[in-house]
Amino acid sequence: MSQVSIFYLFVVLAVFIAFVFLLVGRSTRQVRDVAYRAADRMRKVFFFTLTGILTVFLGITLPRMPYPAHGQLPDQVVHVVGKQFAFAISETPIETDEQWEEVSSFAPPVKVSAGRLVEFRVTSFDVNHGFSLYAPNGQLLAQTQAMPGYVNRLRMRLSERGRYTVLCLEFCGSAHHRMRGVFFVE
Amino acid sequence: MAERTVVSPVWLGMEQQRWRRLTSTWMMVMLLLFPILLLLGAFMRIVQANLLPTLLPEWFYAVMTLHGLGMVGTWFVGAMAAVSYILTQYVRPSRKVSWTALGATLLGVVLLLATTLVGRFGVGWYFLYPLPFYPAGIWPTWATWAFLFSLAILGVGWTIWAVDLLRAIAQHYSLRAALAWHYIRGETEPEIPPAVLITTVSLISALSGFLAAVIILVLSFLEWAGTGFTNDALLMKNLIFFFGHVLVNITMYLGVVLVYDVLPRYSGRPWKTNRIVAIAWNTVLFLVLFAYFHHLYMDFVQPQWMQVLGQVASYLISVPAAVVTIFSTLLLVYGASMRWTLSSLLMYLGVMGWAIGGVAAVIDSTIAVNLRFHNTLWVPAHFHTYYLMGVVLMLLGFAAHFGLEVSERPENGRLAKLIAALFVIGGYGFLSMFYVGGAHSVPRRYAVYPQEVMQGVDYARIALGFIAVLFLGVLLYLWETGRRCALAFRTSESS
Ligand code: HEM
Ligand SMILES: [Cu+2]
Ligand SMILES: [Cu+2]
């Protein structure tokens, strides 16, 4: 589901809640007793419906966790290192500050093959940053944190060709909004 | 009529007057900080709308840090003060401790103002390790020190305060009884008012959160003192989000305490602890410890069982809230001979905002969804919903109740409805722009939107109009309630 359809789902639920509150609020214009027995039954129905719906959604969404599965090898590996305030993205490992400087300032953008399984190995040399994939049409597709001392592995198959932007999605200081990177899918 | 609405402490006379003075002081501090912090929020939207193109971005981030910490702190202390007052009906908390907490809070606020507005300390409200130690040339060393120091002062003051409230409860009921386990077994003696049960649950969680904060501070000081020791970024992240999550959640629960205690006074129906209420809040006590994992979904190295547990706990914790608190609120109001005053209106709307914000939160606590919503504007969208349209309304409702009860000045019913309408239109309008931003991939915490997410600029501009409407509502509210709280202060005995 895209972000926009999730947004609409939320709007429907929010309007429903507001509607119920409005109805109940207006009911006070005419004073009446509550049938507590019936209300208790309703509460039970509500409990089981809500728990049921939540369980179904857990069942649907938990298998879609984005974490890398064991026993499957990626077709291509891309190394990403964040550092105040740029991302260095390279097909060869980046281990020192000099390499990071070199890659982030001079290296040509990495090219990823469309439809293949790519693994982004993401880390940081200073604070936490957020590695994200913005598709050519501007939609945020996925993300993972760039954390000092750890490597987060994000696996993706990118089918749409074109220029992908990496924006920083974890607040990292005064130029956080200018921190970026770029790569191409071909 | 007036009889029914009064919160009467276990003791009357002098002691009651002193509690009124204490509570009105806290309420005035809260009502003074609120509009200032709101304007700082408006300032951020102005910057994001590109209306101040020459401003240096570090000012945005310093203001963001001040606004975030200021708001979280203000509503926490406001809720603690209001709940203490409510609890005086049942137990005897210490006034001295509360005054001390006020002193610590004011000192902390002054230090925080200096670190952010003079020192340009801009790390965001949860100061994610190791950012405070990487100023990138913006803030001086003293600012980091002053910040850690102010956190320590606030932490000590608030911990003592929470411990004292628990002590007061334990002296009267024993903590075990206060958790209402005997209701789960089917006994109803001793009677435990819901306010006592929920406060106990909240404060036990609060202490676990403060413990995490102490560990964070000690570990930070150790590293900062140059012992050559460096911290583990993942461990620090877990500690920080546990602390932040607990602090925010218990503020909400304390807000709910106010609803349980005050709303029945306006609907004329009782709201008592029973078996379901007891089960619900004990479940919350347990689940709140695990729900915080949802802040770390995008840290793929975190063990996977924690991620799964995070989603399951986040989903399930919504059940007791919905089935017990929200459902019971509706039952309390349905067909009741309700007196709709500023207080009862805001509290009722506050429960609605809590429900709506909760839905947005549960959506974002889905790992597969979080992959695309984490750290977008969806995040401020949902937490502003349950804060601004939830806890804040509950607390403003409490302050209105308190002002009305103590000053005994009748309020203007038309004005109350107008204020509520301005809050709803301005508030939800302002929030909708955060939600739309999140749905269109706009990142949170960007002083300037880059060209990929330029749509964020338009959303910020639209939000400004709604913020103006909300601000008008807040000014009218302050005129109504601020005056009454000030009167309550003047007419109550000084201690
Ligand atoms: C009309 C009132 C308010 C306005 C206009 C406002 C505005 C804002 C804005 C523009 C941001 C930055 C969003 C971004 O990440 O790009 C923000 C962040 C925040 N606000 Fe508000 N806000 C308001 C009320 C509140 C309230 C009532 C709270 C209660 C706790 C609150 C707590 C926060 C927090 C914790 C942050 C996050 C700061 C951070 O990212 O470090 N705000 N607010
Ligand atoms: Cu960054
Ligand atoms: Cu960043």
XYZ file of C-alpha atoms and ligand atoms in Angstrom:
726
model
C 0.000 0.000 0.000
C 1.342 3.434 -0.852
C 1.618 6.167 1.739
C -1.280 8.061 0.212
C -3.706 5.138 0.468
C -2.680 4.604 4.088
C -3.410 8.281 4.638
C -6.933 7.819 3.253
C -7.492 4.796 5.461
C -6.518 6.947 8.423
C -8.838 9.778 7.378
C -11.761 7.354 7.165
C -11.059 6.014 10.655
C -10.567 9.503 12.102
C -13.808 10.786 10.601
C -15.609 7.735 11.961
C -14.296 8.400 15.478
C -15.225 12.077 15.257
C -18.697 11.086 14.081
C -19.235 8.744 17.033
C -18.098 11.433 19.463
C -20.400 13.936 17.807
C -23.404 11.608 18.031
C -22.755 10.782 21.660
C -22.175 14.453 22.449
C -25.502 15.383 20.879
C -27.310 12.588 22.716
C -27.091 14.707 25.863
C -29.780 16.996 24.481
C -32.263 14.395 25.534
C -31.576 12.819 28.892
C -32.036 9.068 29.076
C -30.764 6.150 31.112
C -28.068 3.843 29.874
C -28.966 0.161 29.687
C -25.794 -1.084 31.359
C -26.413 -4.721 30.440
C -26.630 -3.877 26.769
C -23.637 -1.587 27.078
C -21.574 -4.396 28.607
C -22.518 -6.676 25.750
C -21.512 -3.967 23.323
C -18.202 -3.558 25.086
C -17.547 -7.286 24.698
C -18.390 -7.153 21.014
C -16.126 -4.135 20.635
C -13.318 -5.908 22.470
C -13.460 -9.016 20.309
C -13.890 -7.091 17.057
C -10.983 -4.776 17.776
C -8.709 -7.581 18.948
C -9.733 -9.627 15.910
C -9.010 -6.829 13.452
C -5.663 -6.083 15.069
C -4.700 -9.765 14.978
C -5.561 -9.983 11.292
C -3.462 -6.915 10.567
C -0.579 -8.364 12.570
C -0.856 -11.498 10.479
C -0.826 -9.546 7.236
C 1.920 -7.065 8.067
C 4.447 -8.975 10.168
C 5.551 -11.206 7.262
C 6.338 -8.006 5.341
C 9.067 -6.867 7.690
C 11.931 -5.440 5.646
C 14.739 -7.211 7.498
C 17.141 -9.299 5.381
C 16.273 -12.995 5.250
C 18.873 -15.627 6.002
C 20.221 -17.870 3.297
C 19.579 -15.540 0.386
C 22.465 -13.796 -1.339
C 22.131 -10.338 -2.877
C 23.038 -9.781 -6.539
C 24.848 -6.562 -5.820
C 26.306 -4.870 -2.722
C 26.487 -1.109 -2.243
C 28.365 0.453 0.676
C 27.029 3.600 2.277
C 28.713 5.728 4.935
C 27.107 8.816 6.428
C 29.120 11.594 8.009
C 28.198 15.201 8.814
C 26.932 16.242 6.199
C 27.050 13.891 3.185
C 26.627 10.261 2.192
C 29.453 8.402 0.520
C 28.003 5.642 -1.691
C 30.309 3.145 -3.350
C 30.569 -0.410 -4.676
C 33.810 -0.902 -2.792
C 34.039 -0.725 1.009
C 34.717 2.673 2.598
C 36.911 2.262 5.649
C 38.749 5.493 6.351
C 37.917 9.184 6.503
C 40.147 9.734 3.439
C 38.222 7.166 1.415
C 34.979 8.722 2.586
C 36.197 12.185 1.487
C 37.283 10.813 -1.860
C 34.031 8.966 -2.559
C 31.638 11.611 -1.311
C 33.347 14.435 -3.216
C 34.712 12.939 -6.429
C 33.423 9.463 -7.241
C 30.830 9.191 -10.020
C 27.381 8.038 -8.826
C 26.917 4.297 -8.334
C 24.784 2.421 -10.859
C 22.422 -0.292 -9.689
C 20.842 -2.812 -12.057
C 17.083 -2.653 -12.310
C 15.158 -5.595 -10.886
C 18.154 -7.204 -9.167
C 18.408 -7.715 -5.429
C 20.678 -4.979 -4.067
C 22.000 -4.873 -0.544
C 22.858 -1.456 0.903
C 25.329 -1.812 3.781
C 24.815 1.342 5.762
C 26.886 2.805 8.570
C 28.135 6.118 9.937
C 31.492 7.622 10.884
C 30.102 10.082 13.415
C 26.486 10.532 14.587
C 23.270 8.749 13.582
C 22.020 9.545 10.093
C 19.101 8.155 8.139
C 19.686 6.493 4.771
C 16.603 6.737 2.543
C 15.629 5.952 -1.044
C 13.584 8.568 -2.854
C 12.382 7.258 -6.232
C 12.681 9.419 -9.372
C 9.045 10.482 -8.833
C 9.853 11.736 -5.316
C 8.231 8.907 -3.350
C 10.034 7.593 -0.285
C 10.493 3.848 -0.887
C 12.505 2.605 2.080
C 15.032 3.607 4.706
C 17.394 2.367 7.367
C 19.449 4.103 10.013
C 23.151 4.854 9.553
C 24.581 4.211 12.981
C 28.181 4.504 14.227
C 29.647 1.113 15.060
C 26.943 -0.922 13.299
C 26.106 -1.910 9.730
C 22.425 -2.019 8.781
C 21.656 -4.055 5.670
C 18.722 -2.893 3.550
C 17.738 -5.144 0.628
C 15.677 -3.862 -2.266
C 14.689 -4.658 -5.813
C 14.356 -1.363 -7.639
C 12.457 -1.734 -10.888
C 11.916 1.857 -11.938
C 14.950 3.262 -13.767
C 16.353 6.709 -13.169
C 17.927 8.954 -10.602
C 17.368 8.083 -6.944
C 18.000 10.596 -4.196
C 19.174 9.735 -0.713
C 17.980 12.228 1.894
C 19.062 12.108 5.511
C 16.213 10.850 7.688
C 17.749 11.120 11.120
C 18.448 14.513 12.607
C 22.223 14.960 12.580
C 22.926 18.668 13.120
C 22.769 22.096 11.552
C 22.985 20.946 7.910
C 20.803 17.855 8.294
C 18.436 19.104 5.576
C 21.294 19.493 3.099
C 22.764 16.048 3.632
C 22.155 13.867 0.584
C 23.487 11.347 -1.880
C 22.544 10.063 -5.306
C 22.663 6.869 -7.372
C 21.156 5.578 -10.601
C 19.109 2.524 -11.461
C 19.686 1.311 -14.994
C -24.876 22.406 41.750
C -21.612 23.987 42.839
C -21.272 21.360 45.555
C -21.094 18.589 43.069
C -18.171 19.941 41.124
C -15.814 20.718 43.970
C -12.661 18.665 44.507
C -12.582 18.403 48.292
C -9.307 17.418 49.881
C -9.179 15.017 52.805
C -8.503 18.055 54.927
C -10.165 21.445 54.640
C -9.491 24.982 55.809
C -5.923 26.221 55.763
C -4.538 23.138 54.073
C -7.051 23.408 51.259
C -6.157 27.057 50.737
C -2.480 26.173 50.522
C -3.135 23.483 47.947
C -5.109 25.978 45.919
C -2.231 28.407 45.980
C 0.228 25.715 44.939
C -1.991 24.413 42.165
C -2.833 27.848 40.814
C 0.889 28.631 40.669
C 1.556 25.501 38.642
C -1.380 26.243 36.358
C -0.172 29.783 35.739
C 3.313 28.532 34.882
C 1.760 26.055 32.453
C -0.543 28.653 30.913
C 2.325 31.102 30.524
C 4.688 28.634 28.865
C 2.044 27.241 26.495
C 1.523 30.321 24.255
C 5.256 31.039 24.165
C 6.087 27.501 23.091
C 3.217 27.580 20.607
C 4.701 30.680 18.998
C 8.050 28.887 18.746
C 6.173 26.160 16.864
C 4.658 28.794 14.586
C 8.142 30.193 14.039
C 9.307 26.790 12.788
C 6.416 26.595 10.343
C 7.297 30.129 9.141
C 10.863 29.022 8.462
C 9.686 25.883 6.669
C 7.355 28.051 4.582
C 10.463 29.899 3.329
C 9.249 33.187 4.740
C 12.547 33.909 6.494
C 15.027 32.939 3.765
C 18.046 34.610 5.370
C 17.735 32.874 8.722
C 20.631 30.560 9.603
C 19.310 26.987 9.917
C 20.987 26.424 13.285
C 18.434 28.822 14.790
C 15.644 26.630 13.501
C 17.172 23.584 15.148
C 17.844 25.391 18.427
C 14.228 26.550 18.513
C 13.067 23.038 17.590
C 14.968 21.639 20.566
C 13.546 24.268 22.896
C 9.995 23.848 21.599
C 10.091 20.058 21.828
C 11.671 19.772 25.259
C 9.680 22.725 26.549
C 6.354 21.261 25.441
C 7.076 17.736 26.665
C 8.260 19.119 30.010
C 5.434 21.633 30.423
C 2.657 19.110 29.930
C 4.385 16.572 32.137
C 4.677 18.974 35.075
C 1.206 20.368 34.401
C -0.214 16.854 34.528
C 1.721 16.007 37.692
C 0.486 19.169 39.419
C -3.117 18.616 38.359
C -3.063 14.974 39.403
C -1.531 15.857 42.769
C -4.416 18.225 43.379
C -6.957 15.572 42.390
C -5.242 13.054 44.655
C -5.614 15.295 47.703
C -9.173 13.957 47.834
C -7.803 10.575 48.789
C -4.223 10.848 50.065
C -1.742 13.387 51.421
C 1.086 14.272 49.080
C 3.685 16.755 50.297
C 3.323 20.386 49.285
C 6.974 21.052 49.999
C 8.098 18.458 47.487
C 5.851 19.977 44.854
C 7.253 23.479 45.492
C 10.758 22.014 45.241
C 9.847 20.400 41.931
C 8.605 23.812 40.782
C 11.929 25.374 41.714
C 13.844 22.644 39.891
C 11.601 23.051 36.859
C 12.124 26.821 36.668
C 15.885 26.424 37.075
C 15.892 23.773 34.358
C 13.889 26.042 32.056
C 16.317 28.939 32.528
C 19.292 26.699 31.745
C 17.488 25.298 28.726
C 16.712 28.793 27.439
C 20.388 29.705 27.763
C 21.679 26.558 26.065
C 19.349 26.856 23.101
C 18.851 30.595 22.578
C 22.366 31.699 23.574
C 24.362 28.534 22.967
C 22.398 27.475 19.831
C 22.377 23.941 21.180
C 20.312 22.062 18.588
C 20.087 18.321 19.065
C 16.321 17.731 18.969
C 14.238 16.963 22.001
C 15.591 13.464 22.574
C 19.296 14.458 22.164
C 20.202 11.242 20.369
C 23.661 10.049 21.337
C 26.294 10.985 20.133
C 24.946 14.170 18.526
C 25.456 16.372 21.628
C 29.172 15.685 21.261
C 29.318 16.595 17.531
C 28.367 20.283 17.371
C 29.792 20.747 13.837
C 31.051 24.164 14.880
C 27.663 25.446 16.025
C 27.396 25.218 19.801
C 30.155 25.690 22.395
C 31.174 23.079 24.949
C 29.498 24.914 27.819
C 26.147 24.477 26.079
C 26.432 20.686 26.149
C 27.424 20.818 29.805
C 24.626 23.197 30.722
C 22.188 20.974 28.869
C 23.237 17.789 30.654
C 23.197 19.716 33.904
C 19.674 21.022 33.341
C 18.487 17.499 32.549
C 20.032 16.304 35.780
C 18.245 19.014 37.783
C 14.907 18.279 36.138
C 15.440 14.558 36.579
C 16.157 14.859 40.304
C 13.273 17.256 40.926
C 10.751 15.162 39.035
C 11.912 11.850 40.474
C 11.478 13.120 44.022
C 8.057 14.391 43.060
C 6.963 11.051 41.592
C 8.373 9.156 44.573
C 6.506 11.414 46.981
C 3.184 10.860 45.234
C 3.767 7.113 45.339
C 4.652 7.408 49.007
C 1.412 9.225 49.716
C -0.542 6.528 47.907
C 1.347 3.712 49.612
C 0.765 5.206 53.055
C -2.949 5.250 52.562
C -3.604 2.143 50.494
C -0.349 0.153 50.123
C 0.976 -0.033 46.597
C -0.364 -3.506 46.036
C -3.875 -2.448 46.833
C -3.437 0.691 44.706
C -2.764 -1.527 41.681
C -6.255 -2.964 42.267
C -5.269 -6.616 41.894
C -8.011 -7.506 44.367
C -10.554 -6.219 41.831
C -9.183 -8.705 39.311
C -9.821 -11.438 41.877
C -13.374 -10.156 42.228
C -13.088 -8.254 45.530
C -13.988 -4.574 45.771
C -12.566 -3.749 49.200
C -10.679 -1.546 49.812
C -12.192 0.748 47.230
C -9.567 2.174 44.886
C -10.596 5.264 42.931
C -9.515 5.054 39.261
C -7.367 8.160 39.767
C -5.298 6.308 42.364
C -4.945 3.187 40.218
C -3.910 5.014 37.053
C -1.549 7.353 38.875
C 0.162 4.387 40.515
C 0.589 2.641 37.164
C 1.893 5.839 35.562
C 4.350 6.699 38.290
C 5.858 3.224 38.478
C 6.474 3.451 34.731
C 7.776 6.995 35.179
C 10.391 5.831 37.645
C 11.597 3.150 35.243
C 11.927 5.860 32.580
C 13.804 8.191 34.908
C 16.145 5.335 35.771
C 16.967 5.010 32.072
C 17.611 8.767 31.976
C 20.023 8.504 34.889
C 21.936 5.744 33.097
C 22.091 7.886 29.934
C 23.418 10.868 31.881
C 26.024 8.833 33.748
C 27.233 7.161 30.560
C 27.374 10.533 28.792
C 29.300 12.175 31.622
C 31.742 9.247 31.642
C 32.489 9.602 27.965
C 32.573 13.382 28.086
C 34.957 13.416 31.056
C 37.637 12.042 28.730
C 38.147 8.667 30.349
C 38.684 7.168 26.902
C 35.458 5.269 27.285
C 33.013 5.377 24.362
C 29.404 4.330 24.442
C 27.546 1.853 22.300
C 25.256 3.746 19.928
C 22.563 1.048 19.835
C 22.413 0.708 23.611
C 22.155 4.476 24.013
C 19.384 4.599 21.440
C 17.416 1.961 23.314
C 17.828 3.824 26.583
C 16.906 7.189 25.079
C 13.784 5.950 23.359
C 12.700 3.993 26.393
C 12.967 7.173 28.438
C 11.249 9.367 25.836
C 8.486 6.868 25.153
C 7.693 6.407 28.832
C 7.734 10.135 29.582
C 5.311 10.903 26.758
C 3.018 7.995 27.537
C 2.682 8.611 31.237
C 1.894 12.248 30.535
C -1.044 10.948 28.542
C -2.109 8.578 31.301
C -1.947 11.360 33.869
C -4.154 13.390 31.550
C -6.599 10.489 31.506
C -6.626 10.527 35.332
C -8.071 14.027 35.123
C -10.808 12.857 32.792
C -11.726 9.918 35.035
C -11.997 12.243 38.005
C -13.405 15.473 36.619
C -15.695 14.497 33.738
C -18.110 12.509 35.976
C -18.691 15.729 37.950
C -20.219 17.248 34.834
C -22.146 14.231 33.612
C -23.641 13.333 36.974
C -22.697 9.672 36.634
C -20.047 7.912 38.714
C -16.906 6.359 37.245
C -15.632 3.647 39.528
C -12.895 1.064 39.382
C -14.146 -2.386 38.461
C -12.627 -5.606 37.254
C -12.228 -4.484 33.634
C -10.653 -1.173 34.587
C -8.195 -2.994 36.847
C -7.249 -5.516 34.169
C -6.871 -2.808 31.537
C -4.492 -0.624 33.499
C -2.371 -3.506 34.733
C -2.027 -4.645 31.141
C -0.859 -1.162 30.230
C 1.711 -1.210 33.020
C 3.184 -4.330 31.490
C 2.935 -3.532 27.767
C 4.266 0.020 27.946
C 7.686 -1.452 28.700
C 7.846 -3.223 25.340
C 6.030 -0.845 23.030
C 9.049 1.481 22.915
C 10.788 -0.946 20.538
C 8.724 0.659 17.769
C 11.141 3.595 17.830
C 13.946 1.322 16.671
C 12.347 -0.502 13.725
C 14.731 1.192 11.306
C 17.744 -0.063 13.235
C 17.978 -3.307 11.360
C 20.687 -4.672 13.676
C 18.317 -4.691 16.633
C 17.405 -8.359 17.335
C 14.370 -9.303 15.272
C 12.308 -10.652 18.181
C 12.404 -7.184 19.710
C 11.003 -5.694 16.519
C 8.165 -8.226 16.435
C 7.481 -7.736 20.131
C 7.426 -3.993 19.529
C 4.699 -4.242 16.934
C 2.628 -6.752 18.895
C 2.857 -4.678 22.100
C 2.054 -1.435 20.263
C -1.034 -2.982 18.689
C -2.284 -4.634 21.860
C -1.765 -1.629 24.112
C -4.424 0.179 22.118
C -7.046 -2.371 23.177
C -7.369 -1.478 26.887
C -7.288 2.219 26.007
C -10.074 1.869 23.451
C -12.248 -0.718 25.162
C -12.005 0.735 28.637
C -11.162 4.430 28.681
C -12.617 5.602 25.401
C -15.660 3.358 25.474
C -16.376 4.325 29.086
C -16.057 8.014 28.309
C -18.724 7.611 25.659
C -20.875 5.678 28.105
C -20.411 8.374 30.714
C -21.696 11.024 28.358
C -24.323 9.139 26.349
C -27.735 10.538 27.236
C -26.427 12.041 30.484
C -27.766 15.278 31.882
C -24.462 16.769 30.920
C -23.355 20.245 31.885
C -21.306 21.339 28.896
C -18.799 23.832 30.238
C -15.411 24.854 28.919
C -13.926 22.152 31.117
C -16.178 19.267 30.126
C -16.096 20.239 26.443
C -12.311 20.289 26.307
C -11.971 17.032 28.231
C -14.417 15.251 25.973
C -12.639 16.583 22.887
C -9.361 15.557 24.503
C -10.464 11.918 24.687
C -11.473 12.118 21.030
C -8.059 13.521 20.062
C -6.389 10.782 22.046
C -8.362 8.194 20.064
C -7.581 9.752 16.683
C -3.903 10.222 17.493
C -3.848 6.646 18.731
C -5.064 5.352 15.365
C -2.308 7.289 13.584
C 0.213 5.920 16.066
C -0.884 2.298 15.621
C -0.629 2.695 11.848
C 2.943 3.956 12.206
C 3.816 1.189 14.655
C 3.432 -1.319 11.815
C 6.961 -2.239 10.787
C 6.118 -2.512 7.089
C 4.522 0.963 7.187
C 7.223 2.501 9.348
C 9.687 1.737 6.552
C 8.114 4.652 4.661
C 6.743 6.800 7.486
C 9.602 6.806 9.963
C 11.006 10.333 10.432
C 8.623 11.838 7.928
C 6.099 14.463 9.010
C 3.755 11.590 9.918
C 5.641 11.363 13.202
C 5.021 14.936 14.410
C 1.526 14.517 12.941
C 0.524 11.696 15.243
C 2.240 12.882 18.388
C 0.912 16.418 17.979
C -2.542 14.859 17.657
C -2.497 13.052 20.949
C -0.649 15.873 22.647
C -2.254 19.023 21.311
C -5.735 17.589 20.733
C -5.444 15.075 23.586
C -3.461 15.739 26.757
C -3.317 19.495 26.242
C -7.101 19.705 25.986
C -7.493 17.482 29.038
C -5.174 19.736 31.011
C -6.743 22.927 29.752
C -10.031 21.343 30.761
C -8.663 20.702 34.220
C -7.365 24.276 34.569
C -10.778 25.586 33.495
C -12.431 23.352 36.096
C -10.003 24.441 38.771
C -10.381 28.127 37.937
C -14.150 27.861 37.930
C -14.305 25.965 41.192
C -11.957 28.200 43.121
C -12.954 31.593 41.757
C -16.657 30.695 41.723
C -17.158 33.068 38.825
C -19.724 31.716 36.362
C -18.389 31.289 32.848
C -19.653 32.432 29.510
C -21.202 29.437 27.747
C -21.071 30.972 24.280
C -17.413 31.821 24.651
C -16.710 28.250 25.787
C -18.228 26.892 22.581
C -16.359 29.417 20.471
C -13.054 28.459 22.113
C -13.735 24.758 21.540
C -14.596 25.441 17.889
C -11.414 27.457 17.308
C -9.342 24.689 18.894
C -10.922 22.030 16.714
C -10.672 23.951 13.438
C -7.245 25.437 14.071
C -5.827 22.319 15.690
C -6.961 19.688 13.216
C -6.253 22.015 10.284
C -2.684 22.506 11.506
C -2.305 18.750 12.034
C -3.713 17.835 8.632
C -0.734 19.523 6.985
C 1.646 17.309 8.956
C -0.308 14.216 7.887
C -0.427 15.265 4.240
C 3.305 15.959 4.440
C 3.973 12.484 5.804
C 1.825 10.892 3.106
C 3.885 12.751 0.498
C 7.281 11.688 1.857
C 8.249 15.048 3.420
C 10.916 14.455 6.102
C 10.480 15.773 9.623
C 13.000 18.184 11.157
C 13.978 19.981 7.960
C 14.610 23.705 8.332
C 14.589 24.055 4.546
C 12.903 21.651 2.133
C 15.110 20.543 -0.766
C 13.690 20.396 -4.262
C 12.686 16.691 -4.058
C 10.173 17.529 -1.324
C 9.283 21.111 -2.242
C 5.593 20.371 -1.582
C 6.516 20.732 2.103
C 6.740 24.511 1.658
C 3.099 24.790 0.574
C 1.931 22.587 3.445
C 3.792 24.821 5.890
C 2.119 27.915 4.422
C -1.366 26.432 4.731
C -0.583 25.303 8.284
C 0.195 28.899 9.267
C -3.390 29.987 8.642
C -4.697 27.270 10.921
C -2.116 28.078 13.586
C -3.462 31.639 13.635
C -6.992 30.325 14.243
C -5.736 28.082 17.037
C -3.769 30.916 18.593
C -6.883 33.042 18.709
C -8.640 30.230 20.555
C -5.744 30.005 22.995
C -5.872 33.749 23.691
C -9.595 33.584 24.410
C -9.033 30.574 26.621
C -6.318 32.413 28.561
C -8.666 35.343 29.040
C -11.323 33.019 30.452
C -9.215 30.668 32.542
C -5.953 32.529 33.105
C -7.868 35.254 34.914
C -9.615 32.738 37.129
C -6.382 30.962 38.000
C -4.774 34.297 38.861
C -7.754 35.103 41.059
C -7.451 31.709 42.715
C -3.827 32.522 43.438
C -4.578 35.908 44.952
C -7.439 34.746 47.135
C -5.764 31.636 48.495
C -3.602 31.685 51.573
C 0.167 31.769 51.080
C 2.068 29.024 52.821
C -0.021 24.940 17.685
C 0.861 24.435 18.430
C 2.109 23.827 17.880
C 2.807 24.133 16.756
C 2.508 25.205 15.737
C 3.902 23.222 16.682
C 4.824 23.183 15.660
C 5.860 22.281 15.564
C 6.743 22.158 14.452
C 6.657 22.961 13.168
C 7.629 21.182 14.730
C 8.751 20.688 13.838
C 8.214 19.663 12.894
C 9.291 19.028 12.068
O 9.873 18.028 12.536
O 9.551 19.484 10.948
C 7.315 20.698 16.033
C 8.003 19.707 16.688
C 7.682 19.256 17.950
N 6.620 19.656 18.735
Fe 5.243 21.036 18.267
N 3.871 22.393 17.758
C 2.773 22.744 18.514
C 2.357 22.155 19.688
C 3.051 21.170 20.350
C 2.610 20.565 21.555
C 1.322 20.855 22.299
C 3.555 19.701 21.900
C 3.453 18.875 23.140
C 4.333 18.107 23.599
C 4.612 19.743 20.908
C 5.764 19.004 20.915
C 6.663 18.942 19.898
C 7.788 18.062 19.873
C 8.205 17.088 20.964
C 8.425 18.266 18.660
C 9.656 17.533 18.159
C 10.873 18.332 18.332
C 11.996 17.557 17.738
O 11.831 17.022 16.633
O 13.031 17.480 18.396
N 4.270 20.661 19.975
N 6.214 21.375 16.534
Cu 22.721 13.041 8.414
Cu 20.549 14.153 9.126
